[in-house]
């Protein structure tokens, strides 16, 4: 369970976040959706303690994000940002291995190696594990990053727009992997998504953010309605019945 | 690409226990690393011994031989200290700043050194330079350099607007401002005073005084060991700020600690032998090229050995082949500068 | 662009014909008159005062105007082309290249005239700037502060080559004297070449908008029908000529091209057209002021203007950096 209480943040004069009060339940996928600049990513980075807040408190599984030691938090929550550029040339396995740092401090044990292998297998990167990241396609690279945060074995996994720059096939693949991680590995996954239909199909909870505040929180069934989506996205949205559930049409 | 051919892993994966994470991409790279290291050690020992023994008029092993060798040993020892300082500092600095095309020496250490030397001769004449030699003066120079860089870090790397790049640029610009002042003082010197000063303005192993060793060696060893012990953390730092914080390391405090070590090493090296602007850059770049690993535990030894080989090799060749020992540091600077240009033009991303 | 050194600061205030511009012209004019009247020689009382006035004071003041305007325009052009606020001849190695070219000519042809020396400096400055622009074209993060950091290192490499050459030819101390920007030696018969840079100021006034478009990148420039390569070449040529000529006649004027355009856009926003005259004026004012300080602070001796500009410029540069840091 992740709890946000009266969280506020103001920066760069025009952007302000909050006050946000929110409870994200344990288990499943929670999708943060909303228009551009609504503050989804900011909220996610604050939960992942990469960004401080001005006011309020965030608790993850009972641990206060601001006061808990970062190295302890690294075993409870992991976060992957959108842009990942590294100055070193790393193989997939080396990258995923970094996920073990909170436990091993860089000295990989046999248990670590097994966990790394499992994470790599889980994202179907087995045959690519000794390839360098710059030799991979965008979709493969994105899976390698996700494998790294899964390898961190945290109950809570935060992902900032993991579908960014992925084509249809790879987006679907990624969402299936995340769904499996939530069900098979019992992870609580919070993910910023741009496409409301991916949220509707794969998420267990949807949290709609607008102008720095949480405006809706609920199951896909309650969020995927004409009225709610039109209000959140400020554009005419019609929800129709698709072959796999509700489908938002906005053009 | 290969994705289409991947089968479900749960069935086809070899037993997980057989798979390990190596710092090297392939076993071949690992073998190559060992060979590289061996070659470097042989070269280092060869040049080191060559500097001690070559052209020694006394027969090898005689008393006279050892007496001459002992005198030369000082300069070999200085090279070793400089190698440890420059190589460790540059590799760590590049990691801390997440940038492989910069070097810590532009951060104002050298401008400060030049300004101190120039001011001494400007205000006190030649006797000023003499007044600058001696262990207390050496310690003072190191302390001033480290103290000022700590002030800079404390000022620009803490607080809400902490920004590493701004800190770097401010350091460089302060160095540039000091440079203007030094240049002005230099042009008012008499030509003979200026000639004496010139010898100090170029890095040279012969600038070092064995009296400094009791301070220089412990400082250099302590800072280098401290950075080596953090090698695994440095590996994490290469992933950048967000990934480092995600893995539970406090990025800001890690950077501060690394930069503190870097300034100790750079101050020691600069106060000992003078400016060596591109030596560190040269050896760090070479080390990454030839080691085939991005792990600091492997990069550090290669970089240090490369640095020693470059220094001792350059001195050995310039002394025994070209009889032009004086220009060694400038030659190294030019080579390092050229490598910088090549890297700059081949680089696609900052 | 998240590190936006190029982000617009304030909306443009007024058009080109601003009454405040007249005030600015008046202030600069007053500074120039002070400059004409400052010096050890009594130009009013002495019998040959009028002649001395024409030989030293007038050329010096004209040189201040030309060099100040040219170098600040030069900085503006570089910032437009690179879309990076912290780029100027001192932070891209252009100055060092010009110095290397000058030194090269002096070593190869010790008796070379001013035209040959300027030719060498301009050519070297052109090559160096092209090399740096070639690097920037491959780089994705143009707005980054790493650009000036790398540029300064680039300059340091070239500077070390100059030092090596000077050391080998026993010219090291002279090198410092040549490169230090100073208007002391600007006399009638020696400064006239500086008039070339007046043409540059005019050209910049005419084509400044194209530089802005080119700065947005090759694709955008081509899309709006601009010959990107030609504009870059033109810009580099202008920068090289201004830097080369000023380096040979006056010396190095550090940070001028950086602080002037930045200070102007801080007060007036980013409207290029209406800012151009202000950039000229402020450039002239700063150089004249620094020269006046240099002439009076330890009179009857002089402190070279490059020392004052180097120190003042460094302080202003740091202040700009700190300001940008707060504004993200």
PDB file of N, CA and C in Angstrom, chain C residues 235-308:
ATOM      1  N   UNK C 235      28.339  32.627 -41.073  1.00  0.00           N
ATOM      2  CA  UNK C 235      28.472  32.950 -39.654  1.00  0.00           C
ATOM      3  C   UNK C 235      29.879  32.702 -39.166  1.00  0.00           C
ATOM      4  N   UNK C 236      30.422  31.508 -39.488  1.00  0.00           N
ATOM      5  CA  UNK C 236      31.769  31.182 -39.047  1.00  0.00           C
ATOM      6  C   UNK C 236      32.769  32.172 -39.607  1.00  0.00           C
ATOM      7  N   UNK C 237      32.569  32.539 -40.883  1.00  0.00           N
ATOM      8  CA  UNK C 237      33.468  33.499 -41.505  1.00  0.00           C
ATOM      9  C   UNK C 237      33.457  34.825 -40.760  1.00  0.00           C
ATOM     10  N   UNK C 238      32.259  35.302 -40.445  1.00  0.00           N
ATOM     11  CA  UNK C 238      32.155  36.585 -39.727  1.00  0.00           C
ATOM     12  C   UNK C 238      32.855  36.497 -38.379  1.00  0.00           C
ATOM     13  N   UNK C 239      32.588  35.389 -37.665  1.00  0.00           N
ATOM     14  CA  UNK C 239      33.198  35.227 -36.341  1.00  0.00           C
ATOM     15  C   UNK C 239      34.713  35.194 -36.467  1.00  0.00           C
ATOM     16  N   UNK C 240      35.189  34.442 -37.463  1.00  0.00           N
ATOM     17  CA  UNK C 240      36.632  34.274 -37.617  1.00  0.00           C
ATOM     18  C   UNK C 240      37.289  35.616 -37.959  1.00  0.00           C
ATOM     19  N   UNK C 241      36.661  36.371 -38.872  1.00  0.00           N
ATOM     20  CA  UNK C 241      37.267  37.647 -39.259  1.00  0.00           C
ATOM     21  C   UNK C 241      37.302  38.590 -38.051  1.00  0.00           C
ATOM     22  N   UNK C 242      36.168  38.699 -37.362  1.00  0.00           N
ATOM     23  CA  UNK C 242      36.138  39.615 -36.217  1.00  0.00           C
ATOM     24  C   UNK C 242      37.171  39.201 -35.180  1.00  0.00           C
ATOM     25  N   UNK C 243      37.165  37.898 -34.804  1.00  0.00           N
ATOM     26  CA  UNK C 243      38.093  37.454 -33.769  1.00  0.00           C
ATOM     27  C   UNK C 243      39.539  37.618 -34.222  1.00  0.00           C
ATOM     28  N   UNK C 244      39.800  37.228 -35.466  1.00  0.00           N
ATOM     29  CA  UNK C 244      41.169  37.295 -35.972  1.00  0.00           C
ATOM     30  C   UNK C 244      41.693  38.718 -35.993  1.00  0.00           C
ATOM     31  N   UNK C 245      40.902  39.630 -36.559  1.00  0.00           N
ATOM     32  CA  UNK C 245      41.364  41.010 -36.684  1.00  0.00           C
ATOM     33  C   UNK C 245      41.549  41.638 -35.308  1.00  0.00           C
ATOM     34  N   UNK C 246      40.561  41.438 -34.445  1.00  0.00           N
ATOM     35  CA  UNK C 246      40.664  42.040 -33.115  1.00  0.00           C
ATOM     36  C   UNK C 246      41.852  41.449 -32.352  1.00  0.00           C
ATOM     37  N   UNK C 247      42.086  40.148 -32.493  1.00  0.00           N
ATOM     38  CA  UNK C 247      43.205  39.534 -31.789  1.00  0.00           C
ATOM     39  C   UNK C 247      44.530  40.141 -32.240  1.00  0.00           C
ATOM     40  N   UNK C 248      44.668  40.373 -33.539  1.00  0.00           N
ATOM     41  CA  UNK C 248      45.942  40.892 -34.032  1.00  0.00           C
ATOM     42  C   UNK C 248      46.123  42.355 -33.635  1.00  0.00           C
ATOM     43  N   UNK C 249      45.071  43.165 -33.785  1.00  0.00           N
ATOM     44  CA  UNK C 249      45.243  44.595 -33.549  1.00  0.00           C
ATOM     45  C   UNK C 249      45.206  44.922 -32.049  1.00  0.00           C
ATOM     46  N   UNK C 250      44.256  44.315 -31.337  1.00  0.00           N
ATOM     47  CA  UNK C 250      44.060  44.688 -29.942  1.00  0.00           C
ATOM     48  C   UNK C 250      44.523  43.585 -28.991  1.00  0.00           C
ATOM     49  N   UNK C 251      44.181  42.365 -29.324  1.00  0.00           N
ATOM     50  CA  UNK C 251      44.443  41.239 -28.429  1.00  0.00           C
ATOM     51  C   UNK C 251      43.131  40.595 -28.053  1.00  0.00           C
ATOM     52  N   UNK C 252      43.223  39.799 -27.018  1.00  0.00           N
ATOM     53  CA  UNK C 252      42.106  38.978 -26.602  1.00  0.00           C
ATOM     54  C   UNK C 252      41.162  39.789 -25.696  1.00  0.00           C
ATOM     55  N   UNK C 253      39.868  39.754 -25.986  1.00  0.00           N
ATOM     56  CA  UNK C 253      38.895  40.451 -25.125  1.00  0.00           C
ATOM     57  C   UNK C 253      37.969  39.398 -24.506  1.00  0.00           C
ATOM     58  N   UNK C 254      38.397  38.756 -23.436  1.00  0.00           N
ATOM     59  CA  UNK C 254      37.667  37.587 -22.942  1.00  0.00           C
ATOM     60  C   UNK C 254      36.270  37.931 -22.447  1.00  0.00           C
ATOM     61  N   UNK C 255      35.343  37.026 -22.695  1.00  0.00           N
ATOM     62  CA  UNK C 255      33.981  37.032 -22.145  1.00  0.00           C
ATOM     63  C   UNK C 255      33.093  38.154 -22.650  1.00  0.00           C
ATOM     64  N   UNK C 256      33.639  39.088 -23.461  1.00  0.00           N
ATOM     65  CA  UNK C 256      32.806  40.206 -23.900  1.00  0.00           C
ATOM     66  C   UNK C 256      31.598  39.698 -24.675  1.00  0.00           C
ATOM     67  N   UNK C 257      31.841  38.787 -25.616  1.00  0.00           N
ATOM     68  CA  UNK C 257      30.752  38.264 -26.442  1.00  0.00           C
ATOM     69  C   UNK C 257      29.759  37.462 -25.648  1.00  0.00           C
ATOM     70  N   UNK C 258      30.132  37.055 -24.465  1.00  0.00           N
ATOM     71  CA  UNK C 258      29.210  36.276 -23.662  1.00  0.00           C
ATOM     72  C   UNK C 258      28.329  37.166 -22.800  1.00  0.00           C
ATOM     73  N   UNK C 259      28.987  38.110 -22.100  1.00  0.00           N
ATOM     74  CA  UNK C 259      28.191  38.867 -21.131  1.00  0.00           C
ATOM     75  C   UNK C 259      27.265  39.857 -21.809  1.00  0.00           C
ATOM     76  N   UNK C 260      27.695  40.459 -22.927  1.00  0.00           N
ATOM     77  CA  UNK C 260      26.869  41.525 -23.521  1.00  0.00           C
ATOM     78  C   UNK C 260      25.510  40.994 -24.002  1.00  0.00           C
ATOM     79  N   UNK C 261      25.467  40.006 -24.902  1.00  0.00           N
ATOM     80  CA  UNK C 261      24.143  39.547 -25.347  1.00  0.00           C
ATOM     81  C   UNK C 261      23.279  39.026 -24.201  1.00  0.00           C
ATOM     82  N   UNK C 262      23.904  38.388 -23.225  1.00  0.00           N
ATOM     83  CA  UNK C 262      23.125  37.849 -22.110  1.00  0.00           C
ATOM     84  C   UNK C 262      22.518  38.951 -21.250  1.00  0.00           C
ATOM     85  N   UNK C 263      23.324  39.968 -20.973  1.00  0.00           N
ATOM     86  CA  UNK C 263      22.805  41.061 -20.155  1.00  0.00           C
ATOM     87  C   UNK C 263      21.690  41.785 -20.905  1.00  0.00           C
ATOM     88  N   UNK C 264      21.885  41.994 -22.219  1.00  0.00           N
ATOM     89  CA  UNK C 264      20.856  42.675 -22.995  1.00  0.00           C
ATOM     90  C   UNK C 264      19.558  41.875 -22.966  1.00  0.00           C
ATOM     91  N   UNK C 265      19.633  40.560 -23.179  1.00  0.00           N
ATOM     92  CA  UNK C 265      18.372  39.821 -23.229  1.00  0.00           C
ATOM     93  C   UNK C 265      17.766  39.679 -21.841  1.00  0.00           C
ATOM     94  N   UNK C 266      18.590  39.849 -20.813  1.00  0.00           N
ATOM     95  CA  UNK C 266      18.052  39.820 -19.462  1.00  0.00           C
ATOM     96  C   UNK C 266      17.142  41.020 -19.227  1.00  0.00           C
ATOM     97  N   UNK C 267      17.553  42.169 -19.783  1.00  0.00           N
ATOM     98  CA  UNK C 267      16.766  43.378 -19.551  1.00  0.00           C
ATOM     99  C   UNK C 267      15.685  43.588 -20.602  1.00  0.00           C
ATOM    100  N   UNK C 268      15.911  43.062 -21.787  1.00  0.00           N
ATOM    101  CA  UNK C 268      15.000  43.399 -22.864  1.00  0.00           C
ATOM    102  C   UNK C 268      14.279  42.214 -23.471  1.00  0.00           C
ATOM    103  N   UNK C 269      14.490  41.018 -22.962  1.00  0.00           N
ATOM    104  CA  UNK C 269      13.853  39.869 -23.592  1.00  0.00           C
ATOM    105  C   UNK C 269      14.639  39.448 -24.815  1.00  0.00           C
ATOM    106  N   UNK C 270      14.050  38.533 -25.591  1.00  0.00           N
ATOM    107  CA  UNK C 270      14.840  37.914 -26.641  1.00  0.00           C
ATOM    108  C   UNK C 270      14.495  38.389 -28.035  1.00  0.00           C
ATOM    109  N   UNK C 271      13.987  39.596 -28.160  1.00  0.00           N
ATOM    110  CA  UNK C 271      13.675  40.060 -29.500  1.00  0.00           C
ATOM    111  C   UNK C 271      14.963  40.485 -30.189  1.00  0.00           C
ATOM    112  N   UNK C 272      15.348  39.673 -31.170  1.00  0.00           N
ATOM    113  CA  UNK C 272      16.667  39.836 -31.765  1.00  0.00           C
ATOM    114  C   UNK C 272      16.857  41.205 -32.415  1.00  0.00           C
ATOM    115  N   UNK C 273      15.895  41.559 -33.300  1.00  0.00           N
ATOM    116  CA  UNK C 273      16.065  42.793 -34.085  1.00  0.00           C
ATOM    117  C   UNK C 273      16.267  44.015 -33.202  1.00  0.00           C
ATOM    118  N   UNK C 274      15.369  44.186 -32.258  1.00  0.00           N
ATOM    119  CA  UNK C 274      15.458  45.415 -31.467  1.00  0.00           C
ATOM    120  C   UNK C 274      16.605  45.333 -30.468  1.00  0.00           C
ATOM    121  N   UNK C 275      17.156  44.121 -30.267  1.00  0.00           N
ATOM    122  CA  UNK C 275      18.282  44.011 -29.336  1.00  0.00           C
ATOM    123  C   UNK C 275      19.613  44.363 -29.980  1.00  0.00           C
ATOM    124  N   UNK C 276      19.695  44.218 -31.300  1.00  0.00           N
ATOM    125  CA  UNK C 276      20.987  44.389 -31.966  1.00  0.00           C
ATOM    126  C   UNK C 276      21.683  45.709 -31.618  1.00  0.00           C
ATOM    127  N   UNK C 277      20.998  46.868 -31.751  1.00  0.00           N
ATOM    128  CA  UNK C 277      21.713  48.106 -31.410  1.00  0.00           C
ATOM    129  C   UNK C 277      22.149  48.131 -29.953  1.00  0.00           C
ATOM    130  N   UNK C 278      21.343  47.530 -29.098  1.00  0.00           N
ATOM    131  CA  UNK C 278      21.715  47.515 -27.679  1.00  0.00           C
ATOM    132  C   UNK C 278      22.964  46.672 -27.447  1.00  0.00           C
ATOM    133  N   UNK C 279      23.050  45.567 -28.172  1.00  0.00           N
ATOM    134  CA  UNK C 279      24.248  44.727 -28.030  1.00  0.00           C
ATOM    135  C   UNK C 279      25.483  45.527 -28.428  1.00  0.00           C
ATOM    136  N   UNK C 280      25.368  46.232 -29.550  1.00  0.00           N
ATOM    137  CA  UNK C 280      26.490  47.075 -29.979  1.00  0.00           C
ATOM    138  C   UNK C 280      26.865  48.085 -28.902  1.00  0.00           C
ATOM    139  N   UNK C 281      25.838  48.808 -28.441  1.00  0.00           N
ATOM    140  CA  UNK C 281      26.090  49.887 -27.485  1.00  0.00           C
ATOM    141  C   UNK C 281      26.711  49.366 -26.198  1.00  0.00           C
ATOM    142  N   UNK C 282      26.114  48.280 -25.669  1.00  0.00           N
ATOM    143  CA  UNK C 282      26.618  47.766 -24.406  1.00  0.00           C
ATOM    144  C   UNK C 282      28.048  47.260 -24.566  1.00  0.00           C
ATOM    145  N   UNK C 283      28.315  46.616 -25.714  1.00  0.00           N
ATOM    146  CA  UNK C 283      29.669  46.135 -25.973  1.00  0.00           C
ATOM    147  C   UNK C 283      30.662  47.280 -25.942  1.00  0.00           C
ATOM    148  N   UNK C 284      30.313  48.365 -26.643  1.00  0.00           N
ATOM    149  CA  UNK C 284      31.206  49.528 -26.677  1.00  0.00           C
ATOM    150  C   UNK C 284      31.379  50.095 -25.265  1.00  0.00           C
ATOM    151  N   UNK C 285      30.240  50.206 -24.554  1.00  0.00           N
ATOM    152  CA  UNK C 285      30.289  50.797 -23.225  1.00  0.00           C
ATOM    153  C   UNK C 285      31.198  49.992 -22.301  1.00  0.00           C
ATOM    154  N   UNK C 286      31.040  48.662 -22.333  1.00  0.00           N
ATOM    155  CA  UNK C 286      31.833  47.842 -21.402  1.00  0.00           C
ATOM    156  C   UNK C 286      33.317  47.929 -21.726  1.00  0.00           C
ATOM    157  N   UNK C 287      33.644  47.820 -23.010  1.00  0.00           N
ATOM    158  CA  UNK C 287      35.065  47.892 -23.370  1.00  0.00           C
ATOM    159  C   UNK C 287      35.643  49.252 -22.985  1.00  0.00           C
ATOM    160  N   UNK C 288      34.887  50.316 -23.283  1.00  0.00           N
ATOM    161  CA  UNK C 288      35.395  51.658 -22.976  1.00  0.00           C
ATOM    162  C   UNK C 288      35.591  51.826 -21.470  1.00  0.00           C
ATOM    163  N   UNK C 289      34.602  51.363 -20.719  1.00  0.00           N
ATOM    164  CA  UNK C 289      34.682  51.486 -19.268  1.00  0.00           C
ATOM    165  C   UNK C 289      35.893  50.719 -18.736  1.00  0.00           C
ATOM    166  N   UNK C 290      36.064  49.468 -19.216  1.00  0.00           N
ATOM    167  CA  UNK C 290      37.197  48.666 -18.747  1.00  0.00           C
ATOM    168  C   UNK C 290      38.508  49.330 -19.143  1.00  0.00           C
ATOM    169  N   UNK C 291      38.543  49.903 -20.338  1.00  0.00           N
ATOM    170  CA  UNK C 291      39.770  50.559 -20.778  1.00  0.00           C
ATOM    171  C   UNK C 291      40.054  51.784 -19.915  1.00  0.00           C
ATOM    172  N   UNK C 292      39.000  52.535 -19.579  1.00  0.00           N
ATOM    173  CA  UNK C 292      39.187  53.714 -18.724  1.00  0.00           C
ATOM    174  C   UNK C 292      39.718  53.295 -17.355  1.00  0.00           C
ATOM    175  N   UNK C 293      39.123  52.234 -16.809  1.00  0.00           N
ATOM    176  CA  UNK C 293      39.612  51.744 -15.509  1.00  0.00           C
ATOM    177  C   UNK C 293      41.080  51.368 -15.630  1.00  0.00           C
ATOM    178  N   UNK C 294      41.403  50.629 -16.696  1.00  0.00           N
ATOM    179  CA  UNK C 294      42.773  50.175 -16.897  1.00  0.00           C
ATOM    180  C   UNK C 294      43.746  51.328 -17.029  1.00  0.00           C
ATOM    181  N   UNK C 295      43.248  52.440 -17.608  1.00  0.00           N
ATOM    182  CA  UNK C 295      44.153  53.571 -17.819  1.00  0.00           C
ATOM    183  C   UNK C 295      44.378  54.384 -16.549  1.00  0.00           C
ATOM    184  N   UNK C 296      43.379  54.384 -15.656  1.00  0.00           N
ATOM    185  CA  UNK C 296      43.483  55.285 -14.517  1.00  0.00           C
ATOM    186  C   UNK C 296      43.913  54.585 -13.230  1.00  0.00           C
ATOM    187  N   UNK C 297      43.677  53.263 -13.159  1.00  0.00           N
ATOM    188  CA  UNK C 297      43.813  52.615 -11.845  1.00  0.00           C
ATOM    189  C   UNK C 297      45.243  52.654 -11.331  1.00  0.00           C
ATOM    190  N   UNK C 298      46.238  52.485 -12.200  1.00  0.00           N
ATOM    191  CA  UNK C 298      47.617  52.593 -11.715  1.00  0.00           C
ATOM    192  C   UNK C 298      48.387  53.609 -12.551  1.00  0.00           C
ATOM    193  N   UNK C 299      47.675  54.689 -12.972  1.00  0.00           N
ATOM    194  CA  UNK C 299      48.316  55.707 -13.807  1.00  0.00           C
ATOM    195  C   UNK C 299      49.586  56.183 -13.123  1.00  0.00           C
ATOM    196  N   UNK C 300      50.657  56.477 -13.830  1.00  0.00           N
ATOM    197  CA  UNK C 300      50.748  56.595 -15.289  1.00  0.00           C
ATOM    198  C   UNK C 300      50.907  55.266 -16.031  1.00  0.00           C
ATOM    199  N   UNK C 301      50.833  54.140 -15.337  1.00  0.00           N
ATOM    200  CA  UNK C 301      50.935  52.869 -16.065  1.00  0.00           C
ATOM    201  C   UNK C 301      49.537  52.417 -16.458  1.00  0.00           C
ATOM    202  N   UNK C 302      49.493  51.367 -17.266  1.00  0.00           N
ATOM    203  CA  UNK C 302      48.191  50.876 -17.695  1.00  0.00           C
ATOM    204  C   UNK C 302      48.030  49.397 -17.382  1.00  0.00           C
ATOM    205  N   UNK C 303      46.839  49.044 -17.002  1.00  0.00           N
ATOM    206  CA  UNK C 303      46.502  47.623 -16.853  1.00  0.00           C
ATOM    207  C   UNK C 303      45.813  47.219 -18.151  1.00  0.00           C
ATOM    208  N   UNK C 304      46.231  46.129 -18.783  1.00  0.00           N
ATOM    209  CA  UNK C 304      45.579  45.771 -20.037  1.00  0.00           C
ATOM    210  C   UNK C 304      44.087  45.501 -19.827  1.00  0.00           C
ATOM    211  N   UNK C 305      43.303  45.883 -20.811  1.00  0.00           N
ATOM    212  CA  UNK C 305      41.866  45.762 -20.691  1.00  0.00           C
ATOM    213  C   UNK C 305      41.458  44.290 -20.540  1.00  0.00           C
ATOM    214  N   UNK C 306      42.269  43.388 -21.088  1.00  0.00           N
ATOM    215  CA  UNK C 306      41.893  41.976 -21.017  1.00  0.00           C
ATOM    216  C   UNK C 306      41.925  41.464 -19.578  1.00  0.00           C
ATOM    217  N   UNK C 307      42.795  42.042 -18.754  1.00  0.00           N
ATOM    218  CA  UNK C 307      42.829  41.616 -17.352  1.00  0.00           C
ATOM    219  C   UNK C 307      41.541  42.031 -16.658  1.00  0.00           C
ATOM    220  N   UNK C 308      41.148  43.283 -16.864  1.00  0.00           N
ATOM    221  CA  UNK C 308      39.935  43.774 -16.216  1.00  0.00           C
ATOM    222  C   UNK C 308      38.720  43.022 -16.741  1.00  0.00           C
TER     223      UNK C 308
END
